[in-house]
Coordinates of C-alpha atoms and ligand atoms in Angstrom, one line a residue:
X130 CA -24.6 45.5 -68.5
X131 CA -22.9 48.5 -67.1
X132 CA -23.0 48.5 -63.8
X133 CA -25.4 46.5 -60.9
X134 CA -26.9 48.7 -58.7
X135 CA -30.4 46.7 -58.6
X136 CA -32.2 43.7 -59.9
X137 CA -34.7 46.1 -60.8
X138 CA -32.9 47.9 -63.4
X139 CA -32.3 44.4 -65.2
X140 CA -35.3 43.2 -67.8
X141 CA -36.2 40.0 -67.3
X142 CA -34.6 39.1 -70.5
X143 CA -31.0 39.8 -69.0
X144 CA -31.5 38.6 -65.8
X145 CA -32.4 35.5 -67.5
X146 CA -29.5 35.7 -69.7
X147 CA -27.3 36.7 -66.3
X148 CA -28.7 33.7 -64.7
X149 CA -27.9 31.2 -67.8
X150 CA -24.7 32.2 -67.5
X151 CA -23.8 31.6 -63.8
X152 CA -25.4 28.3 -64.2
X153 CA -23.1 27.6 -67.3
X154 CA -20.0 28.9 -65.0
X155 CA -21.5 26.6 -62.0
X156 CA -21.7 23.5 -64.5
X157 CA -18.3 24.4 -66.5
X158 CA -15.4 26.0 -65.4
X159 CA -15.0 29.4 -66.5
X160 CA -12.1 31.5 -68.6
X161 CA -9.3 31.5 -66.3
X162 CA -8.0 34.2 -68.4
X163 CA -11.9 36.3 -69.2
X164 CA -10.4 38.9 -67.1
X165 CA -6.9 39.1 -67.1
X166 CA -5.7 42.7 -67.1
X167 CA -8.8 43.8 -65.0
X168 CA -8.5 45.5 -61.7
X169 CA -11.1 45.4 -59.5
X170 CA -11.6 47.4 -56.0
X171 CA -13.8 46.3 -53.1
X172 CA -14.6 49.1 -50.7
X173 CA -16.6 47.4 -47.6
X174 CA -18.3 49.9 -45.4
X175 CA -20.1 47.4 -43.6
X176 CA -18.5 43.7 -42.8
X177 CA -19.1 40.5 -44.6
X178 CA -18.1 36.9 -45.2
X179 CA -20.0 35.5 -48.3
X180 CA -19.9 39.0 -50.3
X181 CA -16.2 39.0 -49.7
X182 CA -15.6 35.9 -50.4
X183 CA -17.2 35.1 -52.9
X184 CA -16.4 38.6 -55.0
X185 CA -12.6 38.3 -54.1
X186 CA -12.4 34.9 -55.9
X187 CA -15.0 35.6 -58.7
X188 CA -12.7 38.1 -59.7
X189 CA -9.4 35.8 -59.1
X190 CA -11.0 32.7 -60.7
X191 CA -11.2 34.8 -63.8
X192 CA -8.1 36.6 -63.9
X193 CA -8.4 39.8 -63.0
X194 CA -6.3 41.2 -59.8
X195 CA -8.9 42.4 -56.4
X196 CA -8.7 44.3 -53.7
X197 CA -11.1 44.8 -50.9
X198 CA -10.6 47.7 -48.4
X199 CA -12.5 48.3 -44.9
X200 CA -12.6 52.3 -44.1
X201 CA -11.3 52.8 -40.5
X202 CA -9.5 49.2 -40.4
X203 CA -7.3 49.1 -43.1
X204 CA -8.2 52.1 -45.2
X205 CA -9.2 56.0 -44.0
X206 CA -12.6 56.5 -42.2
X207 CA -15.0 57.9 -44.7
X208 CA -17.0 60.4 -45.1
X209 CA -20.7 59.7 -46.8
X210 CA -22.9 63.1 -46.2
X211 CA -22.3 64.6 -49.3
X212 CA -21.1 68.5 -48.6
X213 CA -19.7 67.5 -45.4
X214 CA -17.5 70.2 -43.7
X215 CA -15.0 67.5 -42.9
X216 CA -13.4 69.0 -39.8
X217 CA -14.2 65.2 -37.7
X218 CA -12.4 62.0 -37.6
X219 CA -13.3 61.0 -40.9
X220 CA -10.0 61.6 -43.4
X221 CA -12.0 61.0 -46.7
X222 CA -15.3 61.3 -48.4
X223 CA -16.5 58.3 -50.5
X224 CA -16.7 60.7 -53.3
X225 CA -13.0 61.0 -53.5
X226 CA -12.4 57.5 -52.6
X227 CA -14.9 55.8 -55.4
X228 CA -13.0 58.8 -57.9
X229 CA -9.0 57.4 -56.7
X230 CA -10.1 53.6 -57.1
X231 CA -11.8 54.6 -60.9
X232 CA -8.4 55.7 -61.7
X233 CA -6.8 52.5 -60.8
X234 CA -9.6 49.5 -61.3
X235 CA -12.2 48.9 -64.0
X236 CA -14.6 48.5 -61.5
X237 CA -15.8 49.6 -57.8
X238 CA -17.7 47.3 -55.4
X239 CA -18.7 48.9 -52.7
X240 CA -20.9 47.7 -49.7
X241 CA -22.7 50.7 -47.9
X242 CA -25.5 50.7 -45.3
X243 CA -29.1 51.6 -44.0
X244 CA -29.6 54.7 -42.0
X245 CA -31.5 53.0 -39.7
X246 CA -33.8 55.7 -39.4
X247 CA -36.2 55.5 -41.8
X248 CA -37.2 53.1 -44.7
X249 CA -38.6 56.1 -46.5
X250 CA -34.9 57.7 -46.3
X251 CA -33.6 54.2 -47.5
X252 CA -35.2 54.1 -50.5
X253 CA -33.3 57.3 -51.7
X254 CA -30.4 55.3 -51.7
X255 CA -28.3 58.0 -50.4
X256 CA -24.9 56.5 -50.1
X257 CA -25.1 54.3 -52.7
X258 CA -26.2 57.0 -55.3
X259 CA -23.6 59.7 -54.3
X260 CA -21.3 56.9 -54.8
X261 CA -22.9 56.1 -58.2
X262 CA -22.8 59.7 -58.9
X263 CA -19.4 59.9 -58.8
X264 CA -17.6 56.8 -59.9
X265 CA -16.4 56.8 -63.3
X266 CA -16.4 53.4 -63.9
X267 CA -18.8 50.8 -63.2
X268 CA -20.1 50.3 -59.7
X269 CA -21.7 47.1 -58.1
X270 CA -23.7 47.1 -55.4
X271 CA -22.7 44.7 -52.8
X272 CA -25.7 45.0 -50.5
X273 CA -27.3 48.8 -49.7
X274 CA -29.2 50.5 -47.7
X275 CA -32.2 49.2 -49.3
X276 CA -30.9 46.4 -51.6
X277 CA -28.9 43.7 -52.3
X278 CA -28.9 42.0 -55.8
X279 CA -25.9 40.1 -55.8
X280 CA -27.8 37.7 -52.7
X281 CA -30.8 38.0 -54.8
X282 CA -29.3 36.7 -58.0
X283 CA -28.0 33.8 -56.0
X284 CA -31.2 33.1 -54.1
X285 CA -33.1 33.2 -58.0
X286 CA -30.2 30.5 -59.1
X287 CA -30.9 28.7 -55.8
X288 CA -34.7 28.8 -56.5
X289 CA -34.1 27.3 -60.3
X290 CA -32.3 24.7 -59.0
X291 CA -35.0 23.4 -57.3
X292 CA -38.0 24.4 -59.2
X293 CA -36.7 24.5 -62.8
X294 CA -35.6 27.5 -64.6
X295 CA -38.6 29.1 -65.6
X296 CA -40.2 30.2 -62.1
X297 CA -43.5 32.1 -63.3
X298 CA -46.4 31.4 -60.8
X299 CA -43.9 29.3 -58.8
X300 CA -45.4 29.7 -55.1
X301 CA -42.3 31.1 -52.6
X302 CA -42.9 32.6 -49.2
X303 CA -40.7 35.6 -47.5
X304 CA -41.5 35.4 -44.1
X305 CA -40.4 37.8 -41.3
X306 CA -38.3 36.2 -38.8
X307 CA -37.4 36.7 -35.0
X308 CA -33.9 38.6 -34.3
X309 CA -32.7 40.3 -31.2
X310 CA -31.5 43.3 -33.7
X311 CA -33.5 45.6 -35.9
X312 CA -32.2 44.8 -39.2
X313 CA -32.3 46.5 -42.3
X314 CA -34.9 45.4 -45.0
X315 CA -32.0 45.5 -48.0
X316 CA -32.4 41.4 -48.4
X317 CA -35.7 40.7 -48.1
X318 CA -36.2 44.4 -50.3
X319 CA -33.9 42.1 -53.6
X320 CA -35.3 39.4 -53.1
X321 CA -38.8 41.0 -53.5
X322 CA -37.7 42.6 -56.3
X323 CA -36.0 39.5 -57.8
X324 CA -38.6 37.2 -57.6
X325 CA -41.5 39.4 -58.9
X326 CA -39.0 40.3 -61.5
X327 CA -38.9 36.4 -62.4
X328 CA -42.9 36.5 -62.3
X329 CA -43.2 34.2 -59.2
X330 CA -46.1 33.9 -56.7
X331 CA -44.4 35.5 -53.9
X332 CA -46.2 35.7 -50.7
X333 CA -44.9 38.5 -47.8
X334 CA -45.8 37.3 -44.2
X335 CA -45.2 39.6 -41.7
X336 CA -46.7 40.0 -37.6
X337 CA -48.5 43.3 -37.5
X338 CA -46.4 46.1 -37.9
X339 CA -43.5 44.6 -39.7
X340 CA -45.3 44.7 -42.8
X341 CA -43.0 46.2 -45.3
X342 CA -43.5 49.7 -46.9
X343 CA -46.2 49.8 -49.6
X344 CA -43.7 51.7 -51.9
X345 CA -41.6 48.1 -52.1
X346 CA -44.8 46.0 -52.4
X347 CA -45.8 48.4 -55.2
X348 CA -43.0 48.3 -56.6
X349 CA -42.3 44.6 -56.9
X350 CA -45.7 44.5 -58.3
X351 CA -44.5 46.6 -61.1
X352 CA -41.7 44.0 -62.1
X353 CA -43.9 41.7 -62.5
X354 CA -44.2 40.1 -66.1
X355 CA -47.0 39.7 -66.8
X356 CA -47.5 36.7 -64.5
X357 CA -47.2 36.1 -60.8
X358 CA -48.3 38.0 -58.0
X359 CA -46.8 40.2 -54.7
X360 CA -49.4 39.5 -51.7
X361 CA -48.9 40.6 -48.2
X362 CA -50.4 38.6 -44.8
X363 CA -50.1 38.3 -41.4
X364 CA -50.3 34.8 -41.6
X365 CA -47.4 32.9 -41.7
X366 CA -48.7 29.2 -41.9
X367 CA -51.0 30.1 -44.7
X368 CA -49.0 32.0 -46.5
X369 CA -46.1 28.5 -46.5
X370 CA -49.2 26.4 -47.4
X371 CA -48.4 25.3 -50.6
X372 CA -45.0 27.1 -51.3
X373 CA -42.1 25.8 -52.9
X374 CA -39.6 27.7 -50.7
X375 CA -39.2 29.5 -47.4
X376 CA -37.1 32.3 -47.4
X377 CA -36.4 34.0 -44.0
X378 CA -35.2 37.3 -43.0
X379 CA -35.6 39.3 -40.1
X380 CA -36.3 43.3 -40.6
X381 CA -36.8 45.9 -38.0
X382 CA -40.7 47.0 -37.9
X383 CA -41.1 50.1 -40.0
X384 CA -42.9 52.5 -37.5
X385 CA -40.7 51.8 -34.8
X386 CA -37.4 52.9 -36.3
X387 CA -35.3 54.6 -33.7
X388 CA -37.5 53.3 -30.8
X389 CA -35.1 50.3 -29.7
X390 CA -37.4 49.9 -26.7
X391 CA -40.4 49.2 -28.3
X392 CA -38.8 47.7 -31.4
X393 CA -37.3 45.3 -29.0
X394 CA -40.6 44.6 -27.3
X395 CA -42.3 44.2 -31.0
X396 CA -39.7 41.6 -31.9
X397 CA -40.1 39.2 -29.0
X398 CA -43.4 39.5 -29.4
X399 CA -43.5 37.5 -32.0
X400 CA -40.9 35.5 -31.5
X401 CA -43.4 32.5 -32.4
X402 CA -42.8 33.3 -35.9
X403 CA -39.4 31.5 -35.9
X404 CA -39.1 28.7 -38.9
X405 CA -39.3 25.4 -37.4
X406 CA -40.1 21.9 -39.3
X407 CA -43.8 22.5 -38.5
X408 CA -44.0 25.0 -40.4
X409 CA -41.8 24.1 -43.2
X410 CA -44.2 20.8 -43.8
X411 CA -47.0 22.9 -44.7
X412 CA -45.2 23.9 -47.9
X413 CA -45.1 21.6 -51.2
X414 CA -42.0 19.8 -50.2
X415 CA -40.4 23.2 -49.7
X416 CA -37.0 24.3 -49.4
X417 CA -35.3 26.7 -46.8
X418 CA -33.5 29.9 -48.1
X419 CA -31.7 32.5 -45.8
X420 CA -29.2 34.6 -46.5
X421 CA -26.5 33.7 -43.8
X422 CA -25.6 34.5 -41.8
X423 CA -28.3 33.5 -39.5
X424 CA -29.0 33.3 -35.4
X425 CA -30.0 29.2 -34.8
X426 CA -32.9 28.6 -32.8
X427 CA -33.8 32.4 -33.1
X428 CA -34.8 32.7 -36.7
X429 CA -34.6 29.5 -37.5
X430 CA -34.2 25.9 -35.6
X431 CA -31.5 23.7 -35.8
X432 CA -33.6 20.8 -37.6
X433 CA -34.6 22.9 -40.4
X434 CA -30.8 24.3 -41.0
X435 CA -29.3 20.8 -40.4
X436 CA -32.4 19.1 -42.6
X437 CA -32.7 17.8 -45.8
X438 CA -35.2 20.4 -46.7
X439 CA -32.2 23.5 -46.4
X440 CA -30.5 25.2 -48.8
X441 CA -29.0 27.7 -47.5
X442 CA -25.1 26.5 -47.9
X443 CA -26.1 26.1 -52.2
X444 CA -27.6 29.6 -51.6
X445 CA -24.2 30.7 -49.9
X446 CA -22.4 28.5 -52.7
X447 CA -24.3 29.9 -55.4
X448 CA -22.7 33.8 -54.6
X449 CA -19.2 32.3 -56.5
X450 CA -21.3 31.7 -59.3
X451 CA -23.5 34.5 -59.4
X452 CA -20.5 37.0 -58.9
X453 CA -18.7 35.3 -61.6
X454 CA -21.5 36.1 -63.9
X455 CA -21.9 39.6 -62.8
X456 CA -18.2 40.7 -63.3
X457 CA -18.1 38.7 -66.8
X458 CA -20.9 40.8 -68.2
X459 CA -20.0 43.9 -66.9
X460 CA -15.9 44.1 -67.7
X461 CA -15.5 40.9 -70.3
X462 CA -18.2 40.8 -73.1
X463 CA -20.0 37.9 -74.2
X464 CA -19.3 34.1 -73.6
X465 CA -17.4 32.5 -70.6
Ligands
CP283 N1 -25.4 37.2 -47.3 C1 -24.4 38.1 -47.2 O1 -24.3 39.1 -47.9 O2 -23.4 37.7 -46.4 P1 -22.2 38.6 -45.9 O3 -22.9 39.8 -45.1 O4 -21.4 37.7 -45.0 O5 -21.5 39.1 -47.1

């Protein structure tokens, strides 16, 4: 592996094999010493705990040396547009930033963002693949405007956890959830991706007009193996029915993109569509995922988060391992 920009650019051979392999680093401690001599930048455009976190001591637990940067806190304000006249507040363009940490670490993470504007726009990837386009070393993605496979590979070792490693026809819901923010579809986008990569059954339920694009339905149908299936509903309780997981995430509604009024209005619309234990008992003994970080009692309730049936802090957990993995194919070869 050279690089992880996507789950989707990953057979489903190697993500296997990727998988196997943070599970092996979960069971038994890994190499202290896999990495040792390795450099490794993080450049954080957006904030985050659990990416952070769990990149910072992937890369220490092994050996290698990390540093994570935040433009405009701690590092220069950059610039993204590529052919910017620069004449603004912003000192440097990611270009020459992702170029200067090449020259220094093995490898780049770099956490960028969604427009906001348009899915359609998202999907292009924009900062991401001038970023890509100009690193000379290996880049990670470390969630995107439109993806974010480093969650997804932990949510996939979540989801084998609990439903045994090979997850073909395995029955999962993504369901839409309330938020008082539009939100960017970059989770729910992976975990599409990753789960239809695995071959899983995995049912989309979204309110009216928060269905997501057809190009990422399409898509995820084209990962799949062979087995499984990508469905779309607007109805949440029958999509659960019978699923062995509940994974929530809130996303702004397509259309309404840059109309905070009526995406606003749209959102607390259906604000009935928040995971409670109701819900969750219609699935076959089914387990909550979420990314984190989460609102309570917004997206989710309190009795599902502090249930039996929740996940979520193994999901969270589960990012060490995952990370691990993903830096030990990229920069140190075979084994762990
Ligand atoms: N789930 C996730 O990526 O969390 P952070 O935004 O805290 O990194």
């Amino acid at each position: 592996m050279r690089r992880l920009l996507s789950l989707a650019d990953l057979p489903g051979d190697a993500l296997d094999a990727l998988l196997d392999r943070a599970a092996a680093m979960k069971t038994e401690s890994p190499d202290p010493s896999l990495l040792l001599g390795r450099q490794i930048a993080l450049l954080f455009l957006n904030p985050s705990l659990r990416t952070r976190t769990s990149m910072e001591l992937a890369a220490k637990s092994l050996g290698a040396e990390v540093v994570s940067l935040t433009p405009g806190q701690d590092a220069w304000k950059l610039e993204t547009e590529p052919g910017a006249v620069m004449d603004g507040d912003k000192a440097e363009h990611v270009i020459d930033a992702v170029r200067a940490l090449g020259e220094m670490a093995h490898l780049v993470g770099v956490r960028t963002f969604s427009g906001m504007t348009s899915f359609d726009e998202d999907r292009t990837e924009p900062v991401l693949s001038t970023i890509a386009a100009a690193a000379r070393v290996p880049i990670v993605n470390m969630e995107s405007a439109l993806d974010h496979p480093l969650q997804a590979l932990a949510d996939l070792l979540t989801l084998r956890e609990t439903c045994g490693n090979d997850l073909r026809g395995v029955p999962v819901t993504l369901t839409w959830a309330p938020h008082p923010r539009p939100l960017p579809m970059a989770v729910g986008a992976a975990f599409l991706r990753g789960a239809a990569r695995m071959g899983m059954d995995v049912r989309v339920a979204a309110p009216e007009g928060f269905t997501p694009p057809d190009f990422l339905i399409e898509e995820a149908r084209g990962l799949l193996p062979g087995a499984g299936d990508v469905t779309v509903t607007d109805d949440q309780a029958a999509a659960v029915r019978g699923s062995r997981a509940v994974y929530a995430k809130a996303w702004a509604a397509p259309a309404l993109l840059g109309d905070a009024d009526a995406g606003a209005a749209a959102r607390t619309a259906n604000s009935g569509w928040r995971i409670d234990k109701d819900l969750m008992a219609l699935g076959d003994d089914a387990v909550f995922l979420h990314c984190l970080p989460v609102r309570r009692n917004v997206v989710v309730t309190d009795g599902v988060l502090d249930g039996p049936r929740c996940r979520v802090y193994a999901e969270a957990g589960n990012r060490l391992h995952t990370a691990r993995a993903a830096l030990a194919e990229i920069l140190g070869g075979p084994g762990s």
